[in-house]
Short mmCIF file of C-alpha atoms and ligand atoms in Angstrom, two decimals:
data_model
loop_
_atom_site.label_atom_id
_atom_site.label_comp_id
_atom_site.label_asym_id
_atom_site.label_seq_id
_atom_site.Cartn_x
_atom_site.Cartn_y
_atom_site.Cartn_z
CA MET A 1 81.79 51.72 102.42
CA PRO A 2 81.31 48.88 104.90
CA GLN A 3 84.31 47.20 106.37
CA TRP A 4 85.44 44.14 104.51
CA ASN A 5 84.62 41.85 107.42
CA ARG A 6 81.04 43.12 107.45
CA ILE A 7 80.40 41.85 103.94
CA ASP A 8 78.44 38.62 103.93
CA PRO A 9 80.95 35.77 104.60
CA ASP A 10 79.68 33.68 101.69
CA LEU A 11 80.16 36.60 99.33
CA ARG A 12 83.64 37.21 100.73
CA GLN A 13 84.56 33.56 100.29
CA GLY A 14 83.42 33.75 96.64
CA ILE A 15 85.53 36.85 96.02
CA ASP A 16 88.53 35.29 97.74
CA VAL A 17 88.40 32.13 95.64
CA VAL A 18 87.60 33.68 92.26
CA SER A 19 90.19 36.44 92.64
CA ARG A 20 92.90 33.73 92.67
CA VAL A 21 91.95 33.00 89.07
CA LEU A 22 90.70 36.28 87.61
CA PRO A 23 92.30 39.69 88.07
CA PHE A 24 90.96 41.94 90.81
CA ARG A 25 91.83 45.56 91.41
CA THR A 26 89.72 48.40 92.71
CA ASN A 27 90.23 51.74 94.41
CA CYS A 28 88.68 53.96 97.07
CA TYR A 29 86.98 56.24 94.56
CA VAL A 30 84.95 53.36 93.14
CA LEU A 31 84.21 51.82 96.54
CA GLU A 32 83.09 55.11 98.05
CA ASN A 33 81.34 56.81 95.14
CA LEU A 34 79.99 54.23 92.72
CA ILE A 35 78.89 51.19 94.71
CA GLU A 36 75.58 51.33 96.56
CA TRP A 37 76.52 48.97 99.39
CA SER A 38 72.97 48.34 100.51
CA ASN A 39 72.37 46.86 97.06
CA VAL A 40 75.30 44.40 97.15
CA PRO A 41 75.70 41.84 95.55
CA ASP A 42 73.30 43.04 92.81
CA ASP A 43 74.82 46.49 92.58
CA PRO A 44 76.10 46.92 88.99
CA ILE A 45 79.44 48.46 89.93
CA PHE A 46 80.01 45.81 92.61
CA GLN A 47 79.53 43.31 89.79
CA LEU A 48 81.85 45.34 87.57
CA VAL A 49 84.80 45.25 89.96
CA PHE A 50 84.38 42.34 92.39
CA PRO A 51 84.92 38.78 91.18
CA GLN A 52 81.78 36.72 91.77
CA ARG A 53 81.34 33.06 92.66
CA GLY A 54 79.27 32.43 89.52
CA MET A 55 82.15 33.46 87.26
CA LEU A 56 83.66 30.00 87.61
CA TYR A 57 81.91 26.71 86.93
CA PRO A 58 81.11 24.90 90.20
CA GLU A 59 83.83 22.29 89.64
CA GLN A 60 86.42 24.99 88.89
CA PHE A 61 85.38 26.89 91.98
CA ARG A 62 85.57 23.76 94.13
CA ALA A 63 89.01 22.85 92.79
CA VAL A 64 90.47 26.23 93.80
CA GLU A 65 88.52 26.38 97.05
CA SER A 66 89.56 22.91 98.21
CA THR A 67 93.23 23.62 97.45
CA LEU A 68 93.00 26.76 99.58
CA TRP A 69 91.04 24.93 102.27
CA LYS A 70 93.43 22.10 102.78
CA GLY A 71 96.35 24.56 102.84
CA GLY A 72 97.97 23.14 99.69
CA SER A 73 101.39 24.46 98.71
CA LEU A 74 101.73 27.60 96.58
CA GLU A 75 102.91 25.40 93.71
CA GLU A 76 99.83 23.23 93.95
CA LEU A 77 97.56 26.29 94.02
CA ALA A 78 99.39 27.78 91.04
CA ARG A 79 98.87 24.51 89.10
CA VAL A 80 95.13 24.43 89.81
CA VAL A 81 94.69 28.13 89.05
CA SER A 82 96.62 27.84 85.83
CA ARG A 83 94.50 24.87 84.68
CA VAL A 84 91.28 26.80 85.37
CA ARG A 85 92.59 29.85 83.52
CA LEU A 86 93.38 27.80 80.45
CA GLU A 87 89.78 26.52 80.49
CA LEU A 88 88.57 30.12 80.23
CA ASN A 89 89.70 30.71 76.64
CA PRO A 90 92.45 33.19 77.48
CA HIS A 91 93.31 33.87 73.82
CA PRO A 92 90.06 34.74 72.06
CA GLY A 93 89.67 35.54 68.41
CA GLY A 94 93.32 36.09 67.58
CA GLN A 95 92.62 39.86 67.50
CA LEU A 96 96.06 40.67 68.76
CA THR A 97 98.03 38.19 66.72
CA HIS A 98 96.34 38.45 63.31
CA ASN A 99 96.78 42.14 62.80
CA VAL A 100 100.34 42.93 63.81
CA PRO A 101 101.71 45.03 60.96
CA VAL A 102 104.99 44.29 59.23
CA LEU A 103 107.46 46.87 57.97
CA GLU A 104 110.31 45.77 55.70
CA GLY A 105 109.82 42.19 56.86
CA ARG A 106 109.87 43.07 60.57
CA PRO A 107 106.72 42.60 62.70
CA LEU A 108 105.93 45.67 64.77
CA PRO A 109 104.73 44.57 68.21
CA GLY A 110 102.48 46.98 70.06
CA LEU A 111 100.73 48.03 66.87
CA GLN A 112 97.63 46.62 65.26
CA HIS A 113 96.38 47.46 61.79
CA LYS A 114 93.14 45.76 60.90
CA TYR A 115 91.06 48.48 59.24
CA ALA A 116 92.56 50.57 56.46
CA GLU A 117 92.32 54.03 58.05
CA THR A 118 93.10 53.23 61.70
CA VAL A 119 96.11 51.90 63.53
CA LEU A 120 96.07 50.89 67.18
CA LEU A 121 98.97 51.72 69.47
CA PHE A 122 99.54 49.80 72.73
CA PRO A 123 102.03 51.83 74.80
CA ALA A 124 104.08 49.60 77.10
CA GLN A 125 103.41 51.71 80.20
CA GLY A 126 99.68 51.89 79.47
CA GLN A 127 98.85 48.19 79.69
CA THR A 128 97.26 48.19 83.10
CA CYS A 129 94.23 49.98 84.57
CA HIS A 130 93.20 51.86 87.70
CA VAL A 131 90.46 49.30 88.27
CA TYR A 132 89.97 45.96 86.53
CA CYS A 133 86.58 45.26 85.01
CA THR A 134 85.47 41.74 85.81
CA TYR A 135 84.38 41.27 82.19
CA CYS A 136 87.61 42.55 80.65
CA PHE A 137 88.70 40.60 77.56
CA ARG A 138 92.33 41.50 78.35
CA TRP A 139 92.13 39.61 81.66
CA ALA A 140 94.78 37.11 80.58
CA GLN A 141 97.27 39.94 80.21
CA PHE A 142 96.54 41.19 83.72
CA VAL A 143 97.21 37.80 85.31
CA GLY A 144 100.45 37.48 83.36
CA ILE A 145 99.49 34.79 80.82
CA GLU A 146 100.06 37.05 77.84
CA GLY A 147 102.85 39.24 79.20
CA LEU A 148 103.33 42.52 77.39
CA ARG A 149 104.05 40.99 74.02
CA PHE A 150 101.61 43.40 72.47
CA ALA A 151 103.10 46.60 73.80
CA THR A 152 105.61 49.06 72.41
CA PRO A 153 108.08 51.23 74.34
CA SER A 154 108.00 54.09 71.83
CA THR A 155 106.33 55.63 68.79
CA SER A 156 109.26 55.20 66.41
CA ASP A 157 107.87 52.03 64.77
CA LEU A 158 104.51 53.72 64.40
CA VAL A 159 106.02 56.80 62.78
CA ALA A 160 107.90 54.68 60.24
CA TYR A 161 104.79 52.62 59.55
CA LEU A 162 102.61 55.72 59.09
CA LYS A 163 105.07 57.12 56.55
CA ALA A 164 104.79 53.88 54.59
CA HIS A 165 100.98 53.94 54.85
CA PRO A 166 99.61 57.36 53.94
CA GLU A 167 96.07 55.94 53.97
CA ILE A 168 96.11 55.84 57.78
CA THR A 169 94.35 58.88 59.23
CA ASP A 170 93.52 57.65 62.73
CA VAL A 171 95.72 56.54 65.60
CA LEU A 172 93.94 54.89 68.50
CA ILE A 173 95.98 54.71 71.69
CA THR A 174 94.74 51.86 73.80
CA GLY A 175 95.60 49.37 76.55
CA GLY A 176 94.92 48.56 79.32
CA ASP A 177 94.27 52.19 80.02
CA PRO A 178 96.71 54.72 78.53
CA MET A 179 95.52 57.31 81.06
CA ILE A 180 97.31 55.33 83.75
CA MET A 181 100.46 56.91 82.29
CA GLN A 182 101.81 60.21 83.49
CA ALA A 183 101.31 63.06 81.03
CA ALA A 184 105.06 63.11 80.32
CA GLN A 185 104.98 59.43 79.28
CA LEU A 186 101.89 59.90 77.17
CA ARG A 187 103.51 62.91 75.54
CA ARG A 188 106.42 60.78 74.34
CA TYR A 189 103.97 58.70 72.34
CA ILE A 190 101.78 61.52 71.06
CA GLU A 191 104.17 64.39 70.31
CA PRO A 192 105.83 62.70 67.33
CA LEU A 193 102.38 62.27 65.74
CA LEU A 194 101.81 66.03 65.77
CA SER A 195 104.72 66.90 63.52
CA PRO A 196 103.87 68.57 60.18
CA GLU A 197 105.40 65.55 58.37
CA LEU A 198 102.60 63.40 59.75
CA GLU A 199 99.75 65.61 58.67
CA GLN A 200 97.98 62.47 57.48
CA VAL A 201 97.10 61.80 61.14
CA ARG A 202 93.81 63.68 61.46
CA ASN A 203 92.31 61.92 64.47
CA ILE A 204 93.89 60.76 67.68
CA ARG A 205 91.79 58.62 69.98
CA ILE A 206 92.62 57.63 73.52
CA GLY A 207 90.64 54.73 74.97
CA THR A 208 90.17 55.07 78.74
CA LYS A 209 88.02 54.17 81.71
CA ALA A 210 89.78 56.68 83.98
CA LEU A 211 86.91 59.17 83.50
CA THR A 212 84.79 56.83 85.60
CA THR A 213 87.29 54.97 87.78
CA TRP A 214 89.77 57.77 88.61
CA PRO A 215 88.23 61.06 87.45
CA SER A 216 90.46 63.18 89.71
CA ARG A 217 93.19 62.17 87.24
CA PHE A 218 91.70 65.02 85.15
CA THR A 219 90.81 67.41 87.98
CA SER A 220 92.80 67.60 91.23
CA ASN A 221 95.56 65.06 90.59
CA PRO A 222 99.05 66.66 90.53
CA ASP A 223 99.41 65.48 86.92
CA ALA A 224 95.94 66.68 85.80
CA ASP A 225 97.01 70.04 84.42
CA ALA A 226 99.93 68.56 82.49
CA CYS A 227 97.53 66.08 80.96
CA LEU A 228 95.08 68.78 79.91
CA ARG A 229 97.90 70.86 78.41
CA LEU A 230 98.87 67.88 76.27
CA PHE A 231 95.26 67.56 75.10
CA GLU A 232 95.23 71.27 74.23
CA GLU A 233 98.42 70.89 72.21
CA ILE A 234 96.89 68.04 70.22
CA VAL A 235 93.92 70.22 69.38
CA ALA A 236 96.17 73.21 68.62
CA ALA A 237 98.08 71.00 66.17
CA ASP A 238 94.78 70.78 64.27
CA ARG A 239 94.09 67.17 65.18
CA HIS A 240 90.75 65.88 66.37
CA LEU A 241 91.24 64.42 69.83
CA ALA A 242 88.60 61.84 70.73
CA VAL A 243 88.69 60.49 74.24
CA MET A 244 86.92 57.14 73.97
CA GLY A 245 85.41 56.97 77.44
CA HIS A 246 84.45 53.53 78.67
CA TYR A 247 81.09 54.17 80.40
CA SER A 248 79.21 51.06 81.52
CA HIS A 249 76.42 52.49 83.65
CA PRO A 250 74.80 55.89 84.25
CA VAL A 251 75.79 55.78 87.92
CA GLU A 252 79.35 56.42 86.73
CA LEU A 253 78.25 59.88 85.57
CA GLU A 254 76.66 60.88 88.87
CA PRO A 255 79.58 61.96 91.10
CA GLU A 256 80.49 65.62 90.80
CA THR A 257 84.16 64.67 90.21
CA ALA A 258 83.16 62.57 87.20
CA ARG A 259 81.24 65.53 85.77
CA ALA A 260 84.09 67.92 86.51
CA ALA A 261 86.44 65.57 84.68
CA VAL A 262 84.14 65.64 81.64
CA ARG A 263 84.00 69.45 81.70
CA ARG A 264 87.76 69.82 81.99
CA VAL A 265 88.55 67.35 79.23
CA ARG A 266 86.01 68.97 76.92
CA SER A 267 87.38 72.43 77.73
CA THR A 268 90.60 71.42 75.94
CA GLY A 269 88.71 71.03 72.66
CA ALA A 270 88.66 67.23 72.93
CA GLU A 271 85.45 65.32 72.33
CA ILE A 272 84.46 62.47 74.61
CA ARG A 273 82.73 59.52 73.01
CA MET A 274 81.17 56.86 75.20
CA GLN A 275 81.26 53.11 74.64
CA ALA A 276 81.02 49.88 76.61
CA PRO A 277 80.10 46.25 76.26
CA LEU A 278 76.60 45.06 77.10
CA VAL A 279 77.08 42.81 80.12
CA LYS A 280 74.66 40.70 82.12
CA HIS A 281 74.38 41.73 85.81
CA ILE A 282 75.73 45.21 84.94
CA ASN A 283 73.88 46.92 82.13
CA ASP A 284 71.59 44.37 80.42
CA SER A 285 68.54 46.59 80.24
CA ALA A 286 67.20 49.23 77.87
CA ASP A 287 66.53 51.54 80.84
CA VAL A 288 70.20 51.55 81.78
CA TRP A 289 71.42 52.29 78.24
CA ALA A 290 68.79 54.96 77.60
CA ALA A 291 69.74 56.65 80.89
CA LEU A 292 73.44 56.35 80.08
CA TRP A 293 73.08 57.92 76.63
CA ARG A 294 70.67 60.61 77.86
CA THR A 295 72.86 61.67 80.75
CA GLY A 296 75.95 61.47 78.57
CA VAL A 297 74.48 63.68 75.86
CA ARG A 298 73.38 66.25 78.41
CA LEU A 299 76.98 66.44 79.64
CA GLY A 300 78.28 66.78 76.09
CA LEU A 301 79.40 63.18 75.47
CA VAL A 302 78.76 61.44 72.18
CA PRO A 303 77.35 57.88 72.31
CA TYR A 304 79.45 55.53 70.18
CA TYR A 305 79.61 51.71 70.42
CA MET A 306 77.53 49.23 72.37
CA PHE A 307 79.73 46.14 72.14
CA VAL A 308 78.83 42.50 72.56
CA GLU A 309 80.91 40.95 75.34
CA ARG A 310 83.72 38.81 73.90
CA ASP A 311 83.96 35.04 74.22
CA THR A 312 86.62 34.83 76.89
CA GLY A 313 86.97 34.61 80.67
CA PRO A 314 83.73 34.29 82.66
CA ARG A 315 81.66 34.63 79.49
CA ASN A 316 78.87 32.39 80.76
CA TYR A 317 78.33 34.72 83.66
CA PHE A 318 78.20 37.84 81.52
CA GLU A 319 76.73 36.59 78.28
CA VAL A 320 73.67 38.28 76.79
CA PRO A 321 72.18 36.44 73.78
CA LEU A 322 72.45 38.43 70.54
CA ALA A 323 68.68 38.44 70.11
CA ARG A 324 68.29 40.06 73.54
CA ALA A 325 71.18 42.47 72.90
CA CYS A 326 69.49 43.60 69.72
CA GLU A 327 66.21 44.15 71.57
CA ILE A 328 67.92 46.17 74.31
CA PHE A 329 69.72 48.33 71.78
CA LYS A 330 66.64 49.03 69.70
CA GLU A 331 64.50 49.83 72.69
CA ALA A 332 67.04 52.18 74.27
CA PHE A 333 67.73 53.80 70.88
CA SER A 334 64.03 54.45 70.30
CA ARG A 335 63.67 56.21 73.64
CA VAL A 336 66.41 58.82 73.39
CA SER A 337 66.84 62.12 71.63
CA GLY A 338 68.14 62.10 68.08
CA LEU A 339 71.33 63.57 69.53
CA ALA A 340 71.96 60.25 71.30
CA ARG A 341 71.29 58.19 68.17
CA THR A 342 74.95 58.30 67.26
CA ALA A 343 75.16 55.01 69.18
CA LYS A 344 76.02 51.93 67.12
CA GLY A 345 75.48 48.36 68.14
CA PRO A 346 75.25 45.73 69.34
CA ALA A 347 78.61 45.21 67.66
CA MET A 348 80.98 42.26 67.70
CA SER A 349 84.64 42.65 66.85
CA ALA A 350 85.05 39.44 64.92
CA PHE A 351 87.65 38.26 62.41
CA PRO A 352 86.08 39.80 59.28
CA GLY A 353 85.17 43.05 61.00
CA LYS A 354 82.75 44.72 63.36
CA VAL A 355 79.48 42.91 62.82
CA ARG A 356 76.28 44.54 64.02
CA ILE A 357 73.02 42.75 64.69
CA LEU A 358 70.53 45.14 63.12
CA ASP A 359 67.32 43.25 63.69
CA VAL A 360 65.47 39.96 63.85
CA ARG A 361 63.15 39.57 60.86
CA THR A 362 60.81 36.94 59.49
CA LEU A 363 61.03 35.74 55.89
CA ARG A 364 57.61 37.25 55.31
CA GLU A 365 58.91 40.66 56.38
CA ILE A 366 61.97 40.38 54.16
CA LEU A 367 60.52 38.87 51.05
CA GLY A 368 56.84 39.73 50.95
CA ASP A 369 55.53 38.63 47.56
CA GLU A 370 58.79 36.99 46.57
CA LEU A 371 58.41 34.33 49.26
CA VAL A 372 58.83 30.89 47.71
CA PRO A 373 55.99 28.49 48.55
CA SER A 374 58.25 25.90 50.19
CA SER A 375 59.62 28.27 52.83
CA ASP A 376 58.12 29.05 56.22
CA PRO A 377 57.06 32.71 56.26
CA GLU A 378 57.53 32.87 60.04
CA GLN A 379 61.13 31.62 59.94
CA ARG A 380 63.26 34.20 61.70
CA VAL A 381 66.70 35.41 60.69
CA PHE A 382 69.22 37.87 62.08
CA LEU A 383 69.75 40.87 59.87
CA CYS A 384 73.40 41.87 60.26
CA ASP A 385 75.78 44.36 58.72
CA PHE A 386 79.41 45.39 58.90
CA ILE A 387 80.17 48.70 60.57
CA GLN A 388 83.89 48.11 60.11
CA ALA A 389 85.57 45.55 57.89
CA ARG A 390 88.93 44.19 56.80
CA ASP A 391 87.81 44.76 53.26
CA PRO A 392 86.33 48.28 53.06
CA ALA A 393 84.00 47.03 50.31
CA TRP A 394 82.03 45.12 52.95
CA ILE A 395 81.23 48.14 55.09
CA GLY A 396 77.51 48.74 55.18
CA ARG A 397 76.74 45.43 53.45
CA THR A 398 73.94 43.52 55.11
CA PHE A 399 73.71 39.75 55.40
CA PHE A 400 71.47 37.21 57.10
CA ALA A 401 72.28 34.64 59.74
CA ALA A 402 70.10 31.83 61.03
CA PHE A 403 68.14 32.88 64.08
CA ASP A 404 69.33 31.16 67.22
CA PRO A 405 67.89 32.46 70.49
CA ARG A 406 70.99 31.30 72.39
CA ALA A 407 73.70 32.57 70.05
CA ALA A 408 75.85 35.05 71.91
CA TRP A 409 78.90 35.45 69.69
CA PHE A 410 79.76 35.65 66.02
CA ASP A 411 81.17 32.11 65.80
CA GLN A 412 77.77 30.73 66.81
CA LEU A 413 76.11 32.35 63.81
CA LYS A 414 75.36 30.19 60.80
CA PRO A 415 74.29 31.25 57.33
CA ALA A 416 70.53 31.72 57.21
CA PHE A 417 69.87 29.61 54.16
CA ARG A 418 70.65 26.05 53.15
CA ASN A 419 73.62 25.39 50.89
CA GLN A 420 75.01 28.83 51.58
CA SER A 421 78.14 29.94 53.28
CA PHE A 422 78.80 33.44 54.53
CA PRO A 423 80.22 35.42 51.64
CA PHE A 424 83.21 36.56 53.71
CA PRO A 425 85.93 34.72 55.61
CA THR A 426 84.99 33.95 59.19
CA LYS A 427 88.47 32.80 60.23
CA SER A 428 91.98 33.64 59.19
CA GLU A 429 92.13 30.48 57.09
CA GLY A 430 89.90 30.44 54.06
CA GLN A 431 89.76 32.50 50.96
CA LEU A 432 88.66 36.07 50.95
CA SER A 433 85.61 36.26 48.76
CA LEU A 434 83.28 39.11 48.17
CA PHE A 435 79.63 39.28 48.97
CA GLY A 436 77.49 37.14 46.76
CA SER A 437 73.87 36.63 46.24
CA SER A 438 70.84 38.42 47.58
CA VAL A 439 68.37 36.66 49.84
CA ALA A 440 65.93 36.08 47.05
CA GLU A 441 68.63 34.41 44.98
CA ALA A 442 69.76 32.38 47.97
CA LEU A 443 66.30 31.04 48.54
CA LEU A 444 65.85 30.12 44.92
CA HIS A 445 69.15 28.23 44.70
C1 PLP B 1 86.79 49.33 66.31
C2 PLP B 1 88.16 49.24 65.85
C3 PLP B 1 88.76 50.30 65.19
C4 PLP B 1 88.05 51.62 64.96
O1 PLP B 1 86.95 51.50 64.12
P1 PLP B 1 85.96 52.72 63.95
O2 PLP B 1 84.84 52.21 63.11
O3 PLP B 1 86.73 53.80 63.29
O4 PLP B 1 85.51 53.09 65.32
C5 PLP B 1 90.05 50.14 64.74
N1 PLP B 1 90.73 48.99 64.91
C6 PLP B 1 90.18 47.93 65.53
C7 PLP B 1 90.96 46.67 65.67
C8 PLP B 1 88.88 48.03 66.04
O5 PLP B 1 88.35 46.97 66.66
S1 SF4 B 2 89.33 49.55 81.63
FE1 SF4 B 2 89.30 48.37 79.73
S2 SF4 B 2 91.27 47.31 79.65
FE2 SF4 B 2 90.97 48.03 81.76
S3 SF4 B 2 90.03 46.32 82.83
FE3 SF4 B 2 88.35 47.60 82.09
S4 SF4 B 2 87.80 46.73 80.09
FE4 SF4 B 2 89.81 45.95 80.65
#
């Protein structure tokens, strides 16, 4: 790793200014093992951890820079920084506020229940990470805008809620990064779920990026063995333990420590599934995803989601249009072994559910002989489906959205056909209605 003062001064200035606004945290493992310094600033992991000038709009950048430059007071800097942060949509999608479950009239903070079979648990001590990803949609929490409102100090609310909801089979422990916790802390959350009374809990997932940003946490760290023993106990209690590894780029699977971490975690009987958002400057190419899935499968990982980057923070910097995301997914998917075709995406966690862009099709391809004379056979539409949904009846249902080469998030999608609305609610307001007409019907209306 080069010394900080040997990094290009312009690059350093950019990092200095942007890191006043967006969270920045890295560690020696990442700096020494994952970043190819001769390739900076284009190096994907450099982009993943170091704030970049382009993440702010020029006027936002200048406002922060000039306050620093003229030696403004801390209060003045805080005011400018706070204004810029509010311009970056710090509260996207209402994910965290819409789905807080209620038990006997009491909201249960630190839990989220959006899809029938799965409940999310946000342990209070697991709401930070070893390294912050520049594209993280939880960035507002890390700079203190959101606080820890969405975290819970214990599992007791969850246990009570599970007893009242026997349909829940999956508990997903998430953050932040729960693997930042010591094994003893993690155990306090997990052990109660293993009791025979809660046999309904079949699957326990732990979402983490520690396998790539701090792999010695599972190998040589003083707490590593305690952590692996906990994993073994989960498996011995006849639960499926899925470690949802956040893997953004195949380079993260290269270091021997990262591979040793995979071997040790898998030796407990846990499965590791791999998922990440598709992010410009980091992994926006089919080559990268094909290599990631191929390497992962060879090491025994199971490809899971390719997410679309959420509409918050430096989204303009990271955004990949949905049409391009779909192309990247399809191309990577077509190039890998069937064993890697467990990958699903590109998927957007939107209000009604996880929406996947399946394909871009023309009306001619969809309708063939049923094409009505007045329509343009070359008109393109997005073919979408739900891979997860608030209403389980929607899962697997396909629908069409108007093709827009620039659309990069669900709220930019419009119904494909005139006089039609999407047959599901797109926001929390609005009536729930079930899927309606087929395309042919829609065109004839
Ligand atoms: C993705 C997700 C889940 C899990 O869905 P699976 O299809 O089982 O992977 C659960 N809750 C929320 C809020 C999610 O976004
Ligand atoms: S590991 Fe996850 S929660 Fe932590 S910074 Fe990265 S994306 Fe955000």
